[in-house]
Amino acid sequence: MDWLRLPSFGRDTAWVYSSAAIVALAGFIKIRQGVVNYTYTETHCYQSVRTNSLAEPYVNCFSVSPSGKFSKVFQAAEDTELAQNASPGFAMPGLWDGHGHLLSYGEFLNSVDLFGSTSMGDVRSRVSTYISQQPGVGSKEEWVRGVGWDQMALGKMPTAVSLIRGLKSIADLHSIPDIPGGEIVREPGMGVFCDNAMDMVMALWPKPDNRKKQQFLKSAMGKLNEVGLVGMHDAGVTPDNLKLFQKLAGTEDWTLRVYAMIECFERNTFCPDEVERYISPDGFLSIQSVKLFADGALGSWGSALIDPYTDRPDTSGSLLVNASELVYDTVAWANEGFQVNIHAIGDLANRYAMDAIIAALRLLCPDEPLSACQSYHRFRIEHSQIIHPDDQARLHAVGIIPSIQPTHATSDMAYAERRLGKERTAKEAYRMRSLLDAKPVLGSDFPVEPPNPFQGIYAAVTRRSPHTGKGTDDSPDGWHTEEALDLDQAIRGFTEGPAYGGFSKGQTGVIKPGAYADWIVLDAALESVDVEDLRSLKVKETWVGGKKVYSRVG
């Protein structure tokens, strides 16, 4: 690395510079930021640097100013000292997750890991082991929490009885009434609460205090840096947690850029008095968007469909909010200047989300084309999993941004066709390539899925599970590969996509002068890595704002 510094002023030499300093004082004050940036510029060179810039896609060096931004990006000649002393490794822009849950991930890291569990016996064993290792957990004051179970892998929905066998029973689940917009699974037994029904359980859950939340955030950011993430879009943060974020952003432990979406204490409401727009000067925290929820998940038959489920013709899923209220909330938040991002999985939910977004755009820009208005406001649909062809046409025409999680497709592919039927799956479900013109934002929805972006890139490129390397039994080489992305498109979905969808285009997801100095270092250029090796790829270093926040040991 190359350091450039002005000479220091000692006691015996200060007078030499005094008259010049006095003459130049006014000019120095005017350009002081530029002088400081030049004075303490730090230069990094690697074997190769992918920039994501079309003008100069690959270089080998860049310089970083004290403000944490790239000041120069260049190709050093092979015979120069810079090139000959380049650090081993291949740099590229730091990756972003376009849809995750930061605090929830921190809680997951301090909870029972149930990913990959294949039986209730396995679940009980993991829970028992966790309790034995965590004194005080399993009490009224500190519940046991677990993340990652999959009813398809377990063979059926778990029940309270199957979970507590051999453990203490701490709740009476009988005689609980049904909840509008939610489901309490009663067969084969009580224990699972879906969508709005979860609220009654969460109301009783002992909330962590700010000290514990701070621990969650630190552990989450550390793990996310480890897999090459320099930023994320936090899909639903309550006002009290936003205040905590504002307090912590910019401190030493805050090593991740966060684009936070407001979620009111009461979901799907308008609460402008409880929040404020905020963008930190250093780019580490942005609060200028809101999260609304149209429906639930496909796996639990909770996503709202136009036609009934193929494997459960008695239901079409659940809307978490009625169409008119969704329009009202969208218009209200849009009028306050917030980007509106609507969770929608089923085709009915996606239709209502588009109706609400288009209604807001018409009010915001009555004399402009909808697509032009959308280019300013960049409203999004989070998940965008099942979209009727008529609504796909509207999405393209208006430019509504789809926020897509590639690993959702590969996790759901085992049962999606069972839920939706062959034709609906083929025409509507898990689009990626066909939505490229709408500038999709790619992510993982961690902790629902693991946050590793290279697994997301693998899923996007191959349409196979990053855990098994396989597609479905019917399509082992990849599920609906006509919707697969190429490697460059997938990389840009985890860099440029979140930048555009988070109003930081040109500042993040790219290595160029003026952009935030966020990059990662790999052992090999991503373009040269065998696609199967993406599943287990390890990051060598992660840098955020010009500071190293992760370095692999060994």
Coordinates of C-alpha atoms in Angstrom, one line a residue:
M1 CA 0.0 0.0 0.0
D2 CA 1.2 3.5 -0.8
W3 CA 1.0 6.4 1.7
L4 CA 1.2 10.1 0.7
R5 CA 1.8 12.6 3.4
L6 CA 2.7 16.3 3.6
P7 CA 5.8 17.1 5.6
S8 CA 5.3 17.6 9.4
F9 CA 6.0 20.9 11.0
G10 CA 8.6 20.8 13.7
R11 CA 9.4 23.6 16.2
D12 CA 12.5 24.7 14.3
T13 CA 11.0 24.7 10.9
A14 CA 7.6 26.1 11.4
W15 CA 8.7 29.7 10.6
V16 CA 9.8 28.6 7.2
Y17 CA 6.2 27.8 6.2
S18 CA 4.4 30.5 8.2
S19 CA 4.1 33.2 5.6
A20 CA 3.0 30.7 2.9
A21 CA 0.5 29.2 5.3
I22 CA -1.0 32.6 6.0
V23 CA -1.3 33.5 2.4
A24 CA -2.8 30.2 1.5
L25 CA -5.1 29.9 4.5
A26 CA -8.3 31.1 2.7
G27 CA -7.7 28.7 -0.2
F28 CA -6.9 25.8 2.2
I29 CA -10.1 26.3 4.1
K30 CA -12.1 26.3 0.8
I31 CA -10.5 23.1 -0.5
R32 CA -9.5 21.5 2.8
Q33 CA -11.4 18.3 2.2
G34 CA -9.6 17.7 -1.1
V35 CA -6.3 18.4 0.6
V36 CA -7.0 16.0 3.4
N37 CA -8.1 13.4 1.0
Y38 CA -5.0 13.8 -1.1
T39 CA -2.7 13.9 2.0
Y40 CA -3.7 10.6 3.5
T41 CA -4.7 8.6 0.4
E42 CA -4.1 4.9 0.8
T43 CA -3.5 2.8 -2.3
H44 CA -4.3 -0.9 -2.7
C45 CA -3.2 -3.1 -5.5
Y46 CA -4.2 -6.7 -6.2
Q47 CA -3.7 -9.3 -8.9
S48 CA -6.9 -8.1 -10.5
V49 CA -9.8 -5.8 -9.5
R50 CA -13.3 -6.2 -11.0
T51 CA -14.9 -2.7 -10.8
N52 CA -18.4 -3.3 -12.2
S53 CA -17.8 -0.3 -14.4
L54 CA -18.5 -0.7 -18.0
A55 CA -15.9 1.9 -19.0
E56 CA -13.0 0.2 -17.2
P57 CA -14.2 -3.3 -16.0
Y58 CA -10.9 -4.5 -14.7
V59 CA -7.9 -2.7 -13.2
N60 CA -5.3 -3.7 -10.6
C61 CA -5.1 -0.7 -8.2
F62 CA -7.3 1.9 -6.4
S63 CA -6.8 4.6 -3.9
V64 CA -9.0 5.3 -0.9
S65 CA -9.4 8.7 0.8
P66 CA -9.7 9.3 4.6
S67 CA -13.4 9.8 4.0
G68 CA -13.7 6.2 3.1
K69 CA -14.3 6.6 -0.6
F70 CA -12.4 5.6 -3.7
S71 CA -10.4 8.5 -4.9
K72 CA -8.6 6.9 -7.9
V73 CA -9.1 3.6 -9.8
F74 CA -6.3 2.7 -12.3
Q75 CA -4.2 0.1 -14.0
A76 CA -0.6 0.2 -12.8
A77 CA 1.9 -1.0 -15.3
E78 CA 3.5 -4.4 -14.7
D79 CA 7.0 -2.9 -14.3
T80 CA 5.9 -0.5 -11.6
E81 CA 6.5 -1.0 -7.9
L82 CA 2.8 -0.9 -7.2
A83 CA 2.1 -3.8 -9.5
Q84 CA 5.1 -5.8 -8.5
N85 CA 4.1 -5.5 -4.8
A86 CA 0.4 -6.1 -5.3
S87 CA -1.4 -8.0 -2.6
P88 CA -2.3 -11.6 -3.4
G89 CA -5.9 -12.0 -4.3
F90 CA -8.7 -10.7 -6.5
A91 CA -10.8 -7.8 -5.5
M92 CA -14.3 -6.9 -6.5
P93 CA -17.1 -4.6 -5.2
G94 CA -18.5 -5.7 -1.8
L95 CA -21.8 -7.6 -2.1
W96 CA -25.2 -6.6 -0.8
D97 CA -28.1 -8.6 0.4
G98 CA -31.3 -6.9 -1.0
H99 CA -33.6 -8.4 1.6
G100 CA -32.7 -9.6 5.0
H101 CA -33.5 -9.2 8.7
L102 CA -30.6 -8.0 10.7
L103 CA -31.8 -8.3 14.3
S104 CA -33.5 -11.6 13.5
Y105 CA -30.3 -13.0 12.2
G106 CA -28.5 -11.9 15.3
E107 CA -31.2 -13.7 17.3
F108 CA -30.8 -16.8 15.1
L109 CA -27.1 -16.8 15.9
N110 CA -28.0 -17.0 19.5
S111 CA -30.8 -19.6 19.0
V112 CA -31.3 -23.2 18.1
D113 CA -30.1 -23.8 14.5
L114 CA -32.7 -26.1 12.9
F115 CA -31.5 -25.8 9.3
G116 CA -31.1 -29.2 7.8
S117 CA -33.2 -31.0 10.4
T118 CA -35.0 -34.0 8.9
S119 CA -37.1 -35.4 11.8
M120 CA -38.7 -34.3 15.0
G121 CA -36.2 -36.4 16.8
D122 CA -33.4 -34.4 15.3
V123 CA -35.3 -31.2 16.3
R124 CA -35.7 -32.3 19.9
S125 CA -32.1 -33.4 20.1
R126 CA -30.9 -30.0 18.9
V127 CA -33.2 -28.2 21.3
S128 CA -32.1 -30.3 24.2
T129 CA -28.5 -29.7 23.5
Y130 CA -29.0 -26.0 23.2
I131 CA -30.8 -25.8 26.5
S132 CA -28.1 -27.8 28.3
Q133 CA -25.5 -25.4 27.0
Q134 CA -27.4 -22.1 27.8
P135 CA -28.2 -21.6 31.5
G136 CA -31.4 -19.8 32.0
V137 CA -32.8 -20.5 28.6
G138 CA -36.2 -22.2 28.5
S139 CA -37.7 -20.0 31.2
K140 CA -40.6 -17.5 31.2
E141 CA -38.0 -14.7 31.0
E142 CA -36.0 -16.3 28.1
W143 CA -37.8 -18.5 25.7
V144 CA -36.1 -21.1 23.5
R145 CA -36.0 -19.9 19.9
G146 CA -35.2 -21.9 16.9
V147 CA -34.9 -21.0 13.2
G148 CA -34.7 -23.1 10.0
W149 CA -37.2 -26.0 10.3
D150 CA -39.0 -27.0 7.2
Q151 CA -42.2 -28.9 7.4
M152 CA -41.5 -30.5 4.0
A153 CA -38.3 -31.9 5.3
L154 CA -40.0 -33.1 8.5
G155 CA -42.8 -34.7 6.5
K156 CA -45.5 -32.8 8.2
M157 CA -46.2 -29.7 10.3
P158 CA -44.6 -30.1 13.8
T159 CA -46.9 -30.0 16.8
A160 CA -46.4 -28.8 20.4
V161 CA -46.7 -32.4 21.6
S162 CA -44.0 -33.7 19.2
L163 CA -41.7 -30.8 20.2
I164 CA -42.1 -31.0 23.9
R165 CA -41.8 -34.8 24.2
G166 CA -39.2 -35.2 26.8
L167 CA -39.2 -31.5 27.5
K168 CA -41.2 -29.2 29.7
S169 CA -44.6 -28.1 28.4
I170 CA -44.9 -24.3 29.0
A171 CA -48.1 -23.3 27.2
D172 CA -51.7 -24.4 27.0
L173 CA -52.6 -24.3 23.3
H174 CA -56.3 -25.4 23.6
S175 CA -59.3 -23.3 22.8
I176 CA -57.4 -20.6 20.9
P177 CA -59.7 -18.8 18.4
D178 CA -58.9 -18.3 14.7
I179 CA -57.3 -15.0 13.7
P180 CA -58.2 -13.0 10.5
G181 CA -55.3 -13.0 8.0
G182 CA -53.6 -15.9 9.8
E183 CA -53.9 -19.6 10.5
I184 CA -53.5 -21.7 13.5
V185 CA -52.6 -25.2 12.3
R186 CA -54.7 -27.7 14.2
E187 CA -53.9 -30.9 12.3
P188 CA -52.1 -33.1 13.1
G189 CA -52.1 -31.1 16.3
M190 CA -51.7 -27.6 17.8
G191 CA -48.4 -25.7 17.7
V192 CA -47.9 -23.8 14.5
F193 CA -49.1 -20.2 14.1
C194 CA -48.9 -18.6 10.6
D195 CA -49.0 -15.0 9.5
N196 CA -51.2 -12.7 11.6
A197 CA -51.8 -15.5 14.1
M198 CA -48.1 -15.2 15.1
D199 CA -48.9 -11.8 16.7
M200 CA -50.6 -13.3 19.7
V201 CA -47.5 -15.4 20.4
M202 CA -45.1 -12.5 19.8
A203 CA -47.1 -10.3 22.2
L204 CA -46.1 -12.7 25.0
W205 CA -42.5 -13.2 23.9
P206 CA -40.0 -11.6 26.3
K207 CA -38.4 -8.8 24.3
P208 CA -34.6 -8.4 24.4
D209 CA -33.3 -5.1 25.9
N210 CA -31.0 -2.8 23.9
R211 CA -27.9 -4.3 25.4
K212 CA -28.9 -7.7 24.1
K213 CA -30.0 -6.3 20.8
Q214 CA -26.6 -4.6 20.5
Q215 CA -24.9 -8.0 20.9
F216 CA -27.2 -9.5 18.3
L217 CA -26.3 -6.7 15.8
K218 CA -22.6 -7.1 16.4
S219 CA -22.6 -10.9 16.0
A220 CA -24.9 -10.6 12.9
M221 CA -22.7 -8.0 11.2
G222 CA -19.6 -10.0 11.9
K223 CA -21.0 -13.1 10.2
L224 CA -22.4 -11.1 7.3
N225 CA -18.9 -9.5 6.7
E226 CA -17.5 -13.0 6.8
V227 CA -19.5 -14.1 3.7
G228 CA -18.6 -11.0 1.8
L229 CA -21.5 -8.7 2.6
V230 CA -20.8 -5.0 3.0
G231 CA -24.4 -3.9 3.1
M232 CA -28.0 -5.1 3.3
H233 CA -31.6 -3.9 3.0
D234 CA -33.2 -4.6 6.3
A235 CA -36.8 -5.6 5.4
G236 CA -38.8 -4.4 8.4
V237 CA -37.4 -2.4 11.4
T238 CA -39.7 -1.0 14.1
P239 CA -39.4 2.6 15.3
D240 CA -37.6 1.7 18.5
N241 CA -35.0 -0.4 16.7
L242 CA -34.5 2.4 14.2
K243 CA -33.6 4.7 17.1
L244 CA -31.1 2.1 18.3
F245 CA -29.7 1.8 14.8
Q246 CA -29.2 5.6 14.6
K247 CA -27.4 5.5 17.9
L248 CA -25.0 2.7 16.9
A249 CA -24.4 3.5 13.2
G250 CA -20.9 4.9 12.8
T251 CA -19.5 3.2 15.9
E252 CA -16.6 0.8 15.7
D253 CA -18.9 -2.3 15.9
W254 CA -21.2 -1.1 13.1
T255 CA -19.4 -2.7 10.2
L256 CA -22.3 -3.0 7.7
R257 CA -24.2 -0.5 5.6
V258 CA -27.9 -0.8 6.3
Y259 CA -30.8 0.4 4.2
A260 CA -33.7 0.1 6.7
M261 CA -37.3 -0.3 5.8
I262 CA -39.7 1.0 8.4
E263 CA -42.2 -1.4 9.9
C264 CA -44.8 0.2 12.2
F265 CA -45.4 -1.4 15.6
E266 CA -48.8 -2.3 14.2
R267 CA -48.1 -3.9 10.8
N268 CA -49.6 -2.4 7.7
T269 CA -50.4 1.0 9.2
F270 CA -49.3 4.6 8.7
C271 CA -47.1 5.9 11.6
P272 CA -45.2 9.0 10.3
D273 CA -45.0 10.5 13.8
E274 CA -43.0 7.6 15.1
V275 CA -40.2 7.7 12.5
E276 CA -38.2 10.2 10.5
R277 CA -36.2 10.1 7.2
Y278 CA -32.5 9.7 8.0
I279 CA -29.4 9.2 5.9
S280 CA -26.1 9.2 7.8
P281 CA -23.4 11.3 6.3
D282 CA -21.0 8.3 6.1
G283 CA -23.6 6.2 4.3
F284 CA -23.8 3.5 7.0
L285 CA -27.5 4.0 7.7
S286 CA -30.4 5.0 5.5
I287 CA -34.0 5.3 6.5
Q288 CA -36.2 6.3 3.6
S289 CA -38.4 3.4 2.9
V290 CA -41.3 1.4 4.4
K291 CA -42.3 -2.2 4.5
L292 CA -45.9 -3.3 4.0
F293 CA -47.2 -6.9 3.9
A294 CA -49.8 -8.3 1.5
D295 CA -49.7 -12.0 2.3
G296 CA -47.9 -15.0 3.9
A297 CA -45.7 -17.8 2.7
L298 CA -46.2 -20.5 0.0
G299 CA -45.0 -23.4 2.2
S300 CA -47.7 -22.9 4.8
W301 CA -50.4 -22.2 2.1
G302 CA -50.4 -18.6 3.3
S303 CA -49.5 -16.8 0.1
A304 CA -52.7 -15.3 -1.5
L305 CA -53.5 -16.8 -4.9
I306 CA -56.0 -15.8 -7.5
D307 CA -57.1 -19.5 -7.9
P308 CA -57.1 -22.1 -5.1
Y309 CA -54.0 -24.2 -4.3
T310 CA -53.7 -27.3 -6.4
D311 CA -52.9 -29.5 -3.4
R312 CA -55.5 -27.7 -1.1
P313 CA -58.4 -26.6 -3.2
D314 CA -60.3 -25.5 -0.1
T315 CA -58.0 -22.4 0.2
S316 CA -56.5 -19.7 -1.8
G317 CA -54.3 -18.5 1.0
S318 CA -54.5 -15.4 3.2
L319 CA -54.3 -11.7 2.6
L320 CA -52.8 -9.9 5.6
V321 CA -54.5 -6.6 4.6
N322 CA -57.4 -5.8 2.3
A323 CA -56.9 -4.2 -1.1
S324 CA -58.3 -0.8 -0.2
E325 CA -56.2 -0.5 3.0
L326 CA -53.1 -1.5 1.1
V327 CA -53.8 1.3 -1.4
Y328 CA -54.3 3.8 1.4
D329 CA -51.1 2.9 3.2
T330 CA -49.1 2.9 0.0
V331 CA -50.4 6.3 -1.0
A332 CA -50.0 7.8 2.5
W333 CA -46.4 6.7 2.8
A334 CA -45.6 7.8 -0.7
N335 CA -47.0 11.2 -0.1
E336 CA -44.6 11.5 2.9
G337 CA -41.7 10.9 0.5
F338 CA -40.9 7.3 1.4
Q339 CA -40.2 4.4 -0.9
V340 CA -42.9 1.7 -0.5
N341 CA -41.8 -1.9 -0.5
I342 CA -44.6 -4.5 -0.4
H343 CA -44.2 -8.1 0.6
A344 CA -46.1 -10.2 -1.9
I345 CA -45.6 -13.9 -2.8
G346 CA -48.9 -15.1 -4.3
D347 CA -50.3 -13.9 -7.6
L348 CA -53.3 -12.2 -5.9
A349 CA -51.0 -10.4 -3.5
N350 CA -48.7 -9.3 -6.3
R351 CA -51.7 -8.0 -8.2
Y352 CA -52.9 -6.0 -5.2
A353 CA -49.4 -4.7 -4.6
M354 CA -49.2 -3.4 -8.2
D355 CA -52.6 -1.8 -7.9
A356 CA -51.5 0.0 -4.8
I357 CA -48.2 1.1 -6.3
I358 CA -49.8 2.3 -9.6
A359 CA -52.4 4.2 -7.6
A360 CA -49.7 6.0 -5.7
L361 CA -47.7 6.8 -8.8
R362 CA -50.8 8.3 -10.5
L363 CA -51.3 10.6 -7.6
L364 CA -47.6 11.5 -7.3
C365 CA -47.1 12.3 -10.9
P366 CA -50.4 13.1 -12.6
D367 CA -48.8 14.6 -15.7
E368 CA -46.0 12.1 -16.3
P369 CA -45.8 8.6 -17.6
L370 CA -46.0 6.0 -14.8
S371 CA -42.6 4.6 -15.8
A372 CA -40.9 8.0 -15.4
C373 CA -42.6 8.5 -12.0
Q374 CA -41.5 5.1 -10.9
S375 CA -37.9 5.8 -11.9
Y376 CA -37.8 8.5 -9.2
H377 CA -39.7 6.7 -6.5
R378 CA -38.5 3.1 -7.1
F379 CA -41.3 1.3 -5.4
R380 CA -40.6 -2.4 -4.9
I381 CA -42.3 -5.8 -4.5
E382 CA -40.5 -7.9 -2.0
H383 CA -40.3 -11.6 -3.1
S384 CA -42.3 -11.2 -6.3
Q385 CA -42.6 -15.0 -6.4
I386 CA -45.8 -15.8 -8.3
I387 CA -47.0 -13.2 -10.8
H388 CA -49.8 -13.6 -13.2
P389 CA -48.8 -13.0 -16.9
D390 CA -51.1 -9.9 -17.0
D391 CA -49.3 -8.4 -14.0
Q392 CA -45.9 -9.4 -15.3
A393 CA -46.8 -7.1 -18.3
R394 CA -47.7 -4.3 -15.9
L395 CA -44.4 -4.8 -13.9
H396 CA -42.4 -4.4 -17.1
A397 CA -44.4 -1.4 -18.4
V398 CA -44.1 0.6 -15.2
G399 CA -40.7 -0.6 -14.1
I400 CA -41.8 -1.8 -10.6
I401 CA -38.7 -3.3 -9.0
P402 CA -38.9 -7.0 -8.1
S403 CA -36.9 -8.0 -5.0
I404 CA -36.0 -11.6 -5.5
Q405 CA -34.3 -14.3 -3.4
P406 CA -32.8 -16.9 -5.7
T407 CA -32.5 -19.5 -2.9
H408 CA -36.2 -19.3 -2.3
A409 CA -36.7 -20.8 -5.7
T410 CA -34.3 -23.6 -5.0
S411 CA -35.7 -24.2 -1.5
D412 CA -39.4 -24.2 -2.7
M413 CA -38.8 -26.2 -5.9
A414 CA -39.5 -29.4 -4.1
Y415 CA -43.1 -28.5 -3.5
A416 CA -43.9 -25.4 -5.6
E417 CA -45.5 -27.4 -8.4
R418 CA -47.5 -29.4 -5.9
R419 CA -48.9 -26.2 -4.5
L420 CA -49.4 -24.4 -7.8
G421 CA -49.8 -27.0 -10.5
K422 CA -47.6 -27.4 -13.5
E423 CA -49.1 -24.7 -15.7
R424 CA -49.2 -22.0 -13.1
T425 CA -45.6 -22.8 -12.0
A426 CA -44.3 -22.6 -15.6
K427 CA -46.0 -19.3 -16.4
E428 CA -45.9 -17.4 -13.2
A429 CA -43.5 -18.7 -10.6
Y430 CA -40.0 -17.7 -9.6
R431 CA -39.1 -15.5 -12.5
M432 CA -35.6 -14.0 -12.7
R433 CA -34.2 -13.7 -16.2
S434 CA -37.5 -12.5 -17.7
L435 CA -37.5 -9.7 -15.1
L436 CA -34.0 -8.3 -15.8
D437 CA -35.3 -5.2 -17.5
A438 CA -37.0 -4.2 -14.2
K439 CA -33.6 -4.0 -12.4
P440 CA -34.2 -6.8 -9.8
V441 CA -32.7 -6.6 -6.4
L442 CA -31.3 -10.0 -5.3
G443 CA -31.0 -11.2 -1.7
S444 CA -31.6 -14.1 0.6
D445 CA -34.2 -13.2 3.2
F446 CA -31.8 -14.3 6.0
P447 CA -32.3 -15.9 8.5
V448 CA -35.1 -17.7 6.5
E449 CA -32.3 -18.7 4.2
P450 CA -28.5 -18.6 4.9
P451 CA -27.1 -15.2 4.0
N452 CA -24.1 -16.4 1.9
P453 CA -24.4 -14.4 -1.4
F454 CA -22.3 -16.9 -3.3
Q455 CA -24.9 -19.5 -2.6
G456 CA -27.5 -17.0 -3.9
I457 CA -25.4 -16.5 -7.0
Y458 CA -25.1 -20.2 -7.5
A459 CA -28.9 -20.7 -7.2
A460 CA -29.5 -17.8 -9.7
V461 CA -27.0 -19.2 -12.2
T462 CA -27.8 -23.0 -12.0
R463 CA -31.3 -23.1 -10.5
R464 CA -30.0 -25.9 -8.3
S465 CA -29.9 -26.1 -4.5
P466 CA -26.6 -24.7 -3.1
H467 CA -26.9 -27.3 -0.3
T468 CA -27.1 -30.4 -2.6
G469 CA -26.0 -29.2 -6.0
K470 CA -29.1 -30.7 -7.5
G471 CA -32.4 -29.6 -8.9
T472 CA -35.6 -31.5 -8.6
D473 CA -36.2 -35.2 -9.2
D474 CA -37.7 -34.3 -12.6
S475 CA -35.1 -31.7 -13.4
P476 CA -31.9 -32.7 -11.6
D477 CA -29.7 -30.4 -13.7
G478 CA -31.7 -27.3 -12.8
W479 CA -35.3 -26.2 -12.2
H480 CA -36.8 -24.0 -14.9
T481 CA -33.3 -23.1 -16.2
E482 CA -34.9 -20.8 -18.8
E483 CA -35.1 -18.3 -15.9
A484 CA -31.4 -18.7 -14.9
L485 CA -29.1 -15.7 -14.9
D486 CA -25.5 -15.7 -16.2
L487 CA -22.7 -15.0 -13.7
D488 CA -22.4 -11.4 -14.5
Q489 CA -26.1 -10.7 -14.2
A490 CA -26.1 -12.5 -10.8
I491 CA -23.2 -10.6 -9.5
R492 CA -24.8 -7.3 -10.6
G493 CA -28.0 -8.4 -8.8
F494 CA -26.1 -8.5 -5.5
T495 CA -24.3 -5.2 -6.2
E496 CA -25.9 -2.8 -8.7
G497 CA -29.4 -4.1 -8.0
P498 CA -29.5 -3.2 -4.3
A499 CA -27.7 0.1 -5.2
Y500 CA -30.5 1.1 -7.6
G501 CA -33.2 -0.2 -5.4
G502 CA -31.7 1.6 -2.4
F503 CA -31.0 5.0 -4.0
S504 CA -27.2 4.5 -3.8
K505 CA -26.4 3.9 -7.5
G506 CA -22.8 5.1 -8.2
Q507 CA -22.0 5.1 -4.5
T508 CA -22.2 1.3 -3.7
G509 CA -21.8 -1.9 -5.6
V510 CA -19.0 -0.4 -7.8
I511 CA -15.4 0.5 -7.6
K512 CA -15.0 4.0 -9.0
P513 CA -13.9 7.4 -7.8
G514 CA -16.5 8.9 -5.4
A515 CA -18.0 5.6 -4.5
Y516 CA -17.8 4.2 -0.9
A517 CA -14.7 2.1 -0.5
D518 CA -16.3 -1.2 0.0
W519 CA -14.7 -4.3 -1.5
I520 CA -13.9 -8.0 -0.9
V521 CA -10.9 -10.1 -1.8
L522 CA -11.1 -13.6 -3.1
D523 CA -8.5 -16.3 -3.8
A524 CA -9.5 -16.4 -7.4
A525 CA -11.4 -14.1 -9.8
L526 CA -15.1 -15.1 -9.5
E527 CA -15.3 -15.5 -13.3
S528 CA -12.7 -18.2 -13.2
V529 CA -14.2 -20.2 -10.3
D530 CA -16.0 -23.5 -11.2
V531 CA -19.7 -22.9 -10.7
E532 CA -19.9 -25.8 -8.2
D533 CA -17.2 -24.2 -6.1
L534 CA -19.5 -21.2 -5.5
R535 CA -21.4 -23.3 -3.0
S536 CA -18.4 -23.4 -0.6
L537 CA -16.5 -20.3 -1.6
K538 CA -14.7 -18.5 1.3
V539 CA -14.0 -14.8 1.3
K540 CA -10.4 -13.8 2.0
E541 CA -11.0 -10.2 3.2
T542 CA -13.9 -7.8 3.5
W543 CA -13.4 -4.0 3.6
V544 CA -16.1 -1.4 4.4
G545 CA -15.4 2.3 4.1
G546 CA -11.7 1.6 3.5
K547 CA -11.4 -0.4 6.7
K548 CA -10.8 -4.1 6.9
V549 CA -13.7 -5.7 8.8
Y550 CA -13.0 -9.3 8.2
S551 CA -9.9 -11.4 7.4
R552 CA -9.9 -15.1 7.0
V553 CA -7.6 -17.0 9.3
G554 CA -5.4 -19.5 7.7

